[in-house]
Amino acid sequence: MAATANESLRSLLKQCSLAQGMSDGEVQELLASAQVRQCEYSKGEIIFHEGDMPKSLYILLAGEVHILKDTFSGRRIFLSEINEPGDMFGEVYEVLKQPYDMYVEAVTPVKLLEISSGLFSFDAGGEMSRSALKIQRNLMRIFARKAYFMHNKIKVLASGSLREKIIRFLFIELQGRRELELAGSREFMASYLAVTRPSLSRELSALQREGILAVEGKKVRVLDMERFEEYL
């Protein structure tokens, strides 16, 4: 039973961007490190609080967490959701050693793999293991992808109207196709566009009434590409 669970964990980790290019032996070396541990959190439990100093980066093994922030008036702002096994969060703060400016809550029972930066610190002395060196390399790629993501987000948010934001967001996600299935929820999309969910839903409904889009759950299809591209 334990061997099966260990094999499943190795398989999952190999699919994670942090372990890209690692051999089975290197993944096993990583999991055997004293600075890597599996943790479980109950529904409603806080993984870390805003203002905490980071101690680990986190890889989701099972369940779902939400990344949140509270305003001075006490209003809770939804920033993002992590619900795909193998997804990672907290790595930027851990590497930069900056306190968290948000917090993470388990919205279901959650299992996480927590990896301390002591394993792959960029200023660590001594000889590093092969798995740690590959994690360093992969983190650089991850940060480059995040920078590209933010570049695209700035282009979307610079749009004038909500309709233009939606169209530009979908244009980037479509990548030349006419239809796609959104990876995140409607709540995530509203947070990305910095609008309320009701406003987003109203505008998507208007785009459907006008025959520009067809939206069913997370599935979006462009019906009129010429009118769609007018808003780019």
mmCIF file of C-alpha atoms in Angstrom:
data_model
loop_
_atom_site.group_PDB
_atom_site.id
_atom_site.type_symbol
_atom_site.label_atom_id
_atom_site.label_comp_id
_atom_site.label_asym_id
_atom_site.label_seq_id
_atom_site.Cartn_x
_atom_site.Cartn_y
_atom_site.Cartn_z
ATOM 1 C CA MET A 1 0.000 0.000 0.000
ATOM 2 C CA ALA A 2 2.793 2.415 0.976
ATOM 3 C CA ALA A 3 4.722 1.505 -2.174
ATOM 4 C CA THR A 4 1.672 2.296 -4.327
ATOM 5 C CA ALA A 5 1.178 5.657 -2.603
ATOM 6 C CA ASN A 6 4.856 6.502 -3.068
ATOM 7 C CA GLU A 7 4.678 5.597 -6.759
ATOM 8 C CA SER A 8 1.591 7.801 -7.203
ATOM 9 C CA LEU A 9 3.375 10.699 -5.520
ATOM 10 C CA ARG A 10 6.447 10.284 -7.730
ATOM 11 C CA SER A 11 4.248 10.167 -10.824
ATOM 12 C CA LEU A 12 2.387 13.322 -9.782
ATOM 13 C CA LEU A 13 5.564 15.212 -8.940
ATOM 14 C CA LYS A 14 7.137 14.342 -12.298
ATOM 15 C CA GLN A 15 4.195 16.085 -13.988
ATOM 16 C CA CYS A 16 4.780 19.234 -11.932
ATOM 17 C CA SER A 17 6.764 22.062 -13.535
ATOM 18 C CA LEU A 18 9.082 22.101 -10.520
ATOM 19 C CA ALA A 19 10.312 18.571 -11.312
ATOM 20 C CA GLN A 20 10.496 18.952 -15.091
ATOM 21 C CA GLY A 21 13.300 16.878 -16.581
ATOM 22 C CA MET A 22 14.009 14.963 -13.371
ATOM 23 C CA SER A 23 14.627 11.219 -13.482
ATOM 24 C CA ASP A 24 12.820 8.742 -11.239
ATOM 25 C CA GLY A 25 15.927 8.543 -9.088
ATOM 26 C CA GLU A 26 16.142 12.329 -8.719
ATOM 27 C CA VAL A 27 12.446 12.567 -7.817
ATOM 28 C CA GLN A 28 12.957 9.856 -5.202
ATOM 29 C CA GLU A 29 16.016 11.721 -3.904
ATOM 30 C CA LEU A 30 13.871 14.846 -3.568
ATOM 31 C CA LEU A 31 11.068 13.050 -1.716
ATOM 32 C CA ALA A 32 13.562 11.401 0.633
ATOM 33 C CA SER A 33 14.980 14.770 1.738
ATOM 34 C CA ALA A 34 14.347 15.828 5.323
ATOM 35 C CA GLN A 35 13.310 19.233 3.934
ATOM 36 C CA VAL A 36 10.346 17.788 2.016
ATOM 37 C CA ARG A 37 7.212 16.660 3.833
ATOM 38 C CA GLN A 38 3.569 15.837 3.182
ATOM 39 C CA CYS A 39 0.991 17.725 5.217
ATOM 40 C CA GLU A 40 -2.780 17.592 5.531
ATOM 41 C CA TYR A 41 -5.142 20.485 6.296
ATOM 42 C CA SER A 42 -8.813 20.440 7.233
ATOM 43 C CA LYS A 43 -11.507 22.394 5.403
ATOM 44 C CA GLY A 44 -11.382 26.026 6.546
ATOM 45 C CA GLU A 45 -7.831 25.779 7.868
ATOM 46 C CA ILE A 46 -5.364 28.532 6.929
ATOM 47 C CA ILE A 47 -2.194 27.270 5.228
ATOM 48 C CA PHE A 48 -0.411 30.552 5.938
ATOM 49 C CA HIS A 49 -1.504 34.039 6.990
ATOM 50 C CA GLU A 50 -0.837 37.424 5.444
ATOM 51 C CA GLY A 51 2.318 38.848 7.022
ATOM 52 C CA ASP A 52 3.829 35.418 7.767
ATOM 53 C CA MET A 53 7.396 34.863 6.640
ATOM 54 C CA PRO A 54 7.587 31.999 4.132
ATOM 55 C CA LYS A 55 9.074 28.694 5.172
ATOM 56 C CA SER A 56 8.173 26.478 2.220
ATOM 57 C CA LEU A 57 6.816 26.383 -1.275
ATOM 58 C CA TYR A 58 3.727 24.238 -1.716
ATOM 59 C CA ILE A 59 2.565 21.658 -4.252
ATOM 60 C CA LEU A 60 -1.074 20.598 -4.169
ATOM 61 C CA LEU A 61 -1.546 16.839 -3.963
ATOM 62 C CA ALA A 62 -5.312 16.747 -3.399
ATOM 63 C CA GLY A 63 -8.157 19.139 -2.621
ATOM 64 C CA GLU A 64 -8.560 22.854 -3.313
ATOM 65 C CA VAL A 65 -7.221 26.041 -1.752
ATOM 66 C CA HIS A 66 -8.128 29.683 -2.347
ATOM 67 C CA ILE A 67 -5.686 32.577 -2.339
ATOM 68 C CA LEU A 68 -7.356 35.482 -0.528
ATOM 69 C CA LYS A 69 -6.793 38.972 0.838
ATOM 70 C CA ASP A 70 -8.781 41.041 3.327
ATOM 71 C CA THR A 71 -9.310 44.793 2.928
ATOM 72 C CA PHE A 72 -9.018 47.264 5.801
ATOM 73 C CA SER A 73 -12.816 47.283 6.021
ATOM 74 C CA GLY A 74 -12.849 43.505 6.438
ATOM 75 C CA ARG A 75 -14.027 42.573 2.955
ATOM 76 C CA ARG A 76 -12.550 39.346 1.642
ATOM 77 C CA ILE A 77 -11.078 39.527 -1.882
ATOM 78 C CA PHE A 78 -10.726 36.335 -3.914
ATOM 79 C CA LEU A 79 -7.429 36.328 -5.827
ATOM 80 C CA SER A 80 -7.082 32.832 -7.233
ATOM 81 C CA GLU A 81 -7.855 29.156 -6.790
ATOM 82 C CA ILE A 82 -5.518 26.173 -6.742
ATOM 83 C CA ASN A 83 -7.364 22.945 -7.507
ATOM 84 C CA GLU A 84 -5.251 20.873 -9.903
ATOM 85 C CA PRO A 85 -2.940 18.235 -8.357
ATOM 86 C CA GLY A 86 0.638 19.278 -9.095
ATOM 87 C CA ASP A 87 -0.125 23.029 -9.020
ATOM 88 C CA MET A 88 2.363 25.054 -7.011
ATOM 89 C CA PHE A 89 1.994 28.218 -4.927
ATOM 90 C CA GLY A 90 4.041 30.385 -2.579
ATOM 91 C CA GLU A 91 7.301 29.899 -4.467
ATOM 92 C CA VAL A 92 7.985 33.574 -5.243
ATOM 93 C CA TYR A 93 7.703 34.618 -1.599
ATOM 94 C CA GLU A 94 9.828 31.686 -0.482
ATOM 95 C CA VAL A 95 12.680 32.468 -2.870
ATOM 96 C CA LEU A 96 12.591 36.237 -2.234
ATOM 97 C CA LYS A 97 12.082 35.788 1.522
ATOM 98 C CA GLN A 98 9.328 38.392 1.501
ATOM 99 C CA PRO A 99 6.332 38.194 3.867
ATOM 100 C CA TYR A 100 3.081 37.054 2.297
ATOM 101 C CA ASP A 101 0.759 39.858 1.172
ATOM 102 C CA MET A 102 -2.175 37.413 0.992
ATOM 103 C CA TYR A 103 -3.307 34.241 2.744
ATOM 104 C CA VAL A 104 -4.320 30.758 1.663
ATOM 105 C CA GLU A 105 -7.311 28.803 2.963
ATOM 106 C CA ALA A 106 -8.219 25.150 2.428
ATOM 107 C CA VAL A 107 -11.760 25.081 1.003
ATOM 108 C CA THR A 108 -11.792 21.267 1.092
ATOM 109 C CA PRO A 109 -9.645 18.777 3.002
ATOM 110 C CA VAL A 110 -6.211 19.293 1.454
ATOM 111 C CA LYS A 111 -2.966 17.375 1.055
ATOM 112 C CA LEU A 112 0.182 19.349 0.254
ATOM 113 C CA LEU A 113 3.830 18.659 -0.414
ATOM 114 C CA GLU A 114 5.862 21.309 1.403
ATOM 115 C CA ILE A 115 9.423 21.921 0.223
ATOM 116 C CA SER A 116 11.731 24.121 2.300
ATOM 117 C CA SER A 117 13.971 26.534 0.408
ATOM 118 C CA GLY A 118 16.876 25.181 2.448
ATOM 119 C CA LEU A 119 16.904 22.414 -0.151
ATOM 120 C CA PHE A 120 17.474 24.666 -3.163
ATOM 121 C CA SER A 121 18.498 28.071 -1.787
ATOM 122 C CA PHE A 122 20.298 30.173 -4.408
ATOM 123 C CA ASP A 123 22.831 31.265 -1.830
ATOM 124 C CA ALA A 124 23.286 27.871 -0.222
ATOM 125 C CA GLY A 125 26.837 26.870 0.463
ATOM 126 C CA GLY A 126 28.360 23.488 -0.218
ATOM 127 C CA GLU A 127 27.575 20.989 -2.926
ATOM 128 C CA MET A 128 23.925 20.674 -3.945
ATOM 129 C CA SER A 129 22.213 17.463 -4.989
ATOM 130 C CA ARG A 130 21.226 16.927 -8.626
ATOM 131 C CA SER A 131 17.547 17.205 -7.720
ATOM 132 C CA ALA A 132 18.144 20.545 -5.965
ATOM 133 C CA LEU A 133 20.063 21.905 -8.946
ATOM 134 C CA LYS A 134 17.235 20.935 -11.287
ATOM 135 C CA ILE A 135 14.717 22.615 -8.992
ATOM 136 C CA GLN A 136 16.783 25.822 -9.198
ATOM 137 C CA ARG A 137 16.735 25.625 -12.992
ATOM 138 C CA ASN A 138 13.024 24.897 -13.130
ATOM 139 C CA LEU A 139 12.215 27.758 -10.767
ATOM 140 C CA MET A 140 13.889 30.158 -13.191
ATOM 141 C CA ARG A 141 11.616 28.869 -15.950
ATOM 142 C CA ILE A 142 8.572 29.145 -13.694
ATOM 143 C CA PHE A 143 9.398 32.754 -12.830
ATOM 144 C CA ALA A 144 9.869 33.553 -16.527
ATOM 145 C CA ARG A 145 6.405 32.120 -17.289
ATOM 146 C CA LYS A 146 4.899 34.144 -14.432
ATOM 147 C CA ALA A 147 6.505 37.309 -15.832
ATOM 148 C CA TYR A 148 4.986 36.525 -19.238
ATOM 149 C CA PHE A 149 1.617 35.904 -17.581
ATOM 150 C CA MET A 150 1.780 39.304 -15.852
ATOM 151 C CA HIS A 151 2.761 40.975 -19.134
ATOM 152 C CA ASN A 152 -0.388 39.581 -20.751
ATOM 153 C CA LYS A 153 -2.493 40.554 -17.747
ATOM 154 C CA ILE A 154 -1.290 44.150 -17.948
ATOM 155 C CA LYS A 155 -2.285 44.254 -21.623
ATOM 156 C CA VAL A 156 -5.754 42.961 -20.738
ATOM 157 C CA LEU A 157 -6.280 45.333 -17.795
ATOM 158 C CA ALA A 158 -5.143 48.299 -19.907
ATOM 159 C CA SER A 159 -8.230 47.811 -22.086
ATOM 160 C CA GLY A 160 -10.875 50.517 -21.815
ATOM 161 C CA SER A 161 -14.183 48.720 -21.353
ATOM 162 C CA LEU A 162 -15.129 45.481 -19.617
ATOM 163 C CA ARG A 163 -16.058 44.015 -22.992
ATOM 164 C CA GLU A 164 -12.576 44.786 -24.350
ATOM 165 C CA LYS A 165 -11.013 43.163 -21.246
ATOM 166 C CA ILE A 166 -13.073 40.016 -21.753
ATOM 167 C CA ILE A 167 -12.311 39.803 -25.480
ATOM 168 C CA ARG A 168 -8.568 40.343 -25.000
ATOM 169 C CA PHE A 169 -8.464 37.806 -22.180
ATOM 170 C CA LEU A 170 -10.240 35.222 -24.343
ATOM 171 C CA PHE A 171 -8.079 36.077 -27.373
ATOM 172 C CA ILE A 172 -4.920 35.220 -25.402
ATOM 173 C CA GLU A 173 -6.471 32.004 -24.050
ATOM 174 C CA LEU A 174 -7.797 30.893 -27.441
ATOM 175 C CA GLN A 175 -4.332 30.931 -29.094
ATOM 176 C CA GLY A 176 -5.772 30.966 -32.600
ATOM 177 C CA ARG A 177 -8.654 28.573 -31.914
ATOM 178 C CA ARG A 178 -12.358 29.345 -31.972
ATOM 179 C CA GLU A 179 -13.251 27.584 -28.733
ATOM 180 C CA LEU A 180 -11.748 26.644 -25.401
ATOM 181 C CA GLU A 181 -12.550 25.377 -21.939
ATOM 182 C CA LEU A 182 -11.522 27.876 -19.274
ATOM 183 C CA ALA A 183 -9.120 26.475 -16.694
ATOM 184 C CA GLY A 184 -10.445 28.575 -13.816
ATOM 185 C CA SER A 185 -13.879 29.356 -12.454
ATOM 186 C CA ARG A 186 -16.026 32.391 -13.298
ATOM 187 C CA GLU A 187 -14.903 33.811 -9.955
ATOM 188 C CA PHE A 188 -11.250 33.454 -10.986
ATOM 189 C CA MET A 189 -11.904 35.181 -14.315
ATOM 190 C CA ALA A 190 -13.653 38.080 -12.552
ATOM 191 C CA SER A 191 -10.699 38.419 -10.170
ATOM 192 C CA TYR A 192 -8.231 38.352 -13.078
ATOM 193 C CA LEU A 193 -10.146 41.127 -14.851
ATOM 194 C CA ALA A 194 -10.547 43.128 -11.613
ATOM 195 C CA VAL A 195 -14.353 43.245 -11.916
ATOM 196 C CA THR A 196 -17.244 41.841 -9.916
ATOM 197 C CA ARG A 197 -18.629 38.460 -10.873
ATOM 198 C CA PRO A 198 -22.157 39.845 -11.582
ATOM 199 C CA SER A 199 -20.683 42.459 -13.953
ATOM 200 C CA LEU A 200 -18.712 39.762 -15.764
ATOM 201 C CA SER A 201 -21.772 37.512 -16.050
ATOM 202 C CA ARG A 202 -23.905 40.361 -17.430
ATOM 203 C CA GLU A 203 -21.342 41.211 -20.107
ATOM 204 C CA LEU A 204 -20.889 37.568 -21.115
ATOM 205 C CA SER A 205 -24.681 37.276 -21.418
ATOM 206 C CA ALA A 206 -24.721 40.392 -23.621
ATOM 207 C CA LEU A 207 -22.023 38.910 -25.867
ATOM 208 C CA GLN A 208 -24.158 35.789 -26.213
ATOM 209 C CA ARG A 209 -27.336 37.733 -27.008
ATOM 210 C CA GLU A 210 -25.454 39.611 -29.731
ATOM 211 C CA GLY A 211 -24.260 36.349 -31.273
ATOM 212 C CA ILE A 212 -20.562 36.998 -30.681
ATOM 213 C CA LEU A 213 -19.936 34.215 -28.144
ATOM 214 C CA ALA A 214 -21.530 30.991 -26.980
ATOM 215 C CA VAL A 215 -20.846 30.264 -23.290
ATOM 216 C CA GLU A 216 -21.803 27.041 -21.545
ATOM 217 C CA GLY A 217 -20.218 26.548 -18.145
ATOM 218 C CA LYS A 218 -16.463 26.825 -18.707
ATOM 219 C CA LYS A 219 -16.773 26.245 -22.461
ATOM 220 C CA VAL A 220 -16.502 29.348 -24.654
ATOM 221 C CA ARG A 221 -16.888 29.424 -28.437
ATOM 222 C CA VAL A 222 -16.494 32.396 -30.769
ATOM 223 C CA LEU A 223 -19.505 32.555 -33.087
ATOM 224 C CA ASP A 224 -18.661 35.754 -34.963
ATOM 225 C CA MET A 225 -14.883 36.154 -35.269
ATOM 226 C CA GLU A 226 -15.104 39.413 -37.212
ATOM 227 C CA ARG A 227 -17.164 41.154 -34.515
ATOM 228 C CA PHE A 228 -15.066 39.471 -31.803
ATOM 229 C CA GLU A 229 -11.869 40.991 -33.231
ATOM 230 C CA GLU A 230 -13.388 44.476 -33.400
ATOM 231 C CA TYR A 231 -12.715 44.769 -29.659
ATOM 232 C CA LEU A 232 -9.028 43.857 -29.803
#
